[in-house]
Structures are given as structure tokens and as C-alpha cells.
Coordinates of C-alpha atoms in Angstrom, one line a residue:
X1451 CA 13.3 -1.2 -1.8
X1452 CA 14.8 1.2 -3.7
X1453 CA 11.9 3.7 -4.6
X1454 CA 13.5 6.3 -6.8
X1455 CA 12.6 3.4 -9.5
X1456 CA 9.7 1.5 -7.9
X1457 CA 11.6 -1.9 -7.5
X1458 CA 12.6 -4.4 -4.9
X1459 CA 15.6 -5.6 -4.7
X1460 CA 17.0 -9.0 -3.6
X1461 CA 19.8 -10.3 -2.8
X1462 CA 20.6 -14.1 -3.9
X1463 CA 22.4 -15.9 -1.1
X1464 CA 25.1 -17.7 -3.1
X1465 CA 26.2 -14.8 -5.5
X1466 CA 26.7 -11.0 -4.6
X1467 CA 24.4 -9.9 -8.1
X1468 CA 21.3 -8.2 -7.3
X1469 CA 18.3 -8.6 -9.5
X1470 CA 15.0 -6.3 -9.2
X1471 CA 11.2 -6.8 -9.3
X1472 CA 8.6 -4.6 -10.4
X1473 CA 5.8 -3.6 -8.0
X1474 CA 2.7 -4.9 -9.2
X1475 CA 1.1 -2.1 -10.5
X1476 CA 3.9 0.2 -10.6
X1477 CA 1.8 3.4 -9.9
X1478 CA 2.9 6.7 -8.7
X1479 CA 1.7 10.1 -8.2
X1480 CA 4.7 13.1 -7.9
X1481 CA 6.5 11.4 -4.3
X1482 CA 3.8 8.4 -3.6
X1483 CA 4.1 4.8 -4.4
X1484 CA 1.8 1.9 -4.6
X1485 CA -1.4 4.6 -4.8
X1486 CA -4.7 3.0 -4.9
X1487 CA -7.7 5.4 -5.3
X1488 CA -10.1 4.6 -2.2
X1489 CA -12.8 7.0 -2.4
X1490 CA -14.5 10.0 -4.7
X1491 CA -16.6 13.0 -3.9
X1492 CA -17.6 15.8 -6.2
X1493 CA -14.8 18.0 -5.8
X1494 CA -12.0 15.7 -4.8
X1495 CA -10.5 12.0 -5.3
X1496 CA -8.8 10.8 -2.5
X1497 CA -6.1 8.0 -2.7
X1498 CA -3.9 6.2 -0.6
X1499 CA -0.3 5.4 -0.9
X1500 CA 3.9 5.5 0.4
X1501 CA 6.0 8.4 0.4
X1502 CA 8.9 7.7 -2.2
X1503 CA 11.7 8.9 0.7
X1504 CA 10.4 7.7 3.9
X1505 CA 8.6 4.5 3.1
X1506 CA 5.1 5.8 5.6
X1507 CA 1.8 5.5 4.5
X1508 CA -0.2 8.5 3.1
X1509 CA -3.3 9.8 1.6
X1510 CA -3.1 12.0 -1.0
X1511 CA -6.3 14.0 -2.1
X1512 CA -6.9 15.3 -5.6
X1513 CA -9.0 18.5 -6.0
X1514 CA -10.8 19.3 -9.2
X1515 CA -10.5 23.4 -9.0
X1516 CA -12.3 23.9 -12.2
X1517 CA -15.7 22.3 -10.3
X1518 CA -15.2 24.9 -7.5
X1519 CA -17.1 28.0 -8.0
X1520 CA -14.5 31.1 -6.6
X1521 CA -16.0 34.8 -5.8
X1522 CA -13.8 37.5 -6.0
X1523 CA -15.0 41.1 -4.1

């Protein structure tokens, strides 16, 4: 997998040519691959996904700071 561009590559046995497939969907957020949203609150969407680099799995969670109510002293 090469996932600075989201594709696989294969080999074909009888010439040394490679040829690439895109992921089906290729979606990506900043260094995650293959992200899938799994769940929603009020303040935050949480998705799940692959690091770009090191190929393990993640969640990622997505705060909405404009719903959060911040006090100041």
C-alpha cells in the first residue's frame, strides 16, 4: 500500500509493471485513511480510521468549539 496516495499496488506475476487501485472510498482526514464516521454527540463526531505512516488503526474525534460555551475570569 502506498498511502501517501491512497492506492494499492500490485504486482503482476509475469511482467515487473506495477498498476494501482483506488480504495473504495478514498477518504482521508489530515494523516488517516479509510475514515468512516461511527458515532456523533453534541459537541464532537468521532470517526475511525488508519494512520497514513504506520498502517494502525485509530479514532479520530472532531470537536465543534463554536458549541462549547468558554468562561474567561
Amino acid at each position: 500500500m502506498n498511502p501517501q496516495y491512497n492506492y494499492l499496488y500490485t504486482q503482476q506475476q509475469l511482467s515487473s509493471s506495477y498498476s494501482y487501485t483506488p480504495l473504495v472510498p478514498p477518504t482521508s482526514i489530515n494523516d488517516f485513511y479509510d475514515v468512516v464516521r461511527i458515532g456523533s454527540g453534541s459537541f464532537a463526531q468521532v470517526y475511525r480510521g488508519y494512520e497514513l505512516i504506520n498502517q494502525r488503526p485509530i479514532m479520530y474525534r472532531e470537536v465543534a468549539l463554536k458549541k462549547i460555551n468558554v468562561c474567561y475570569s
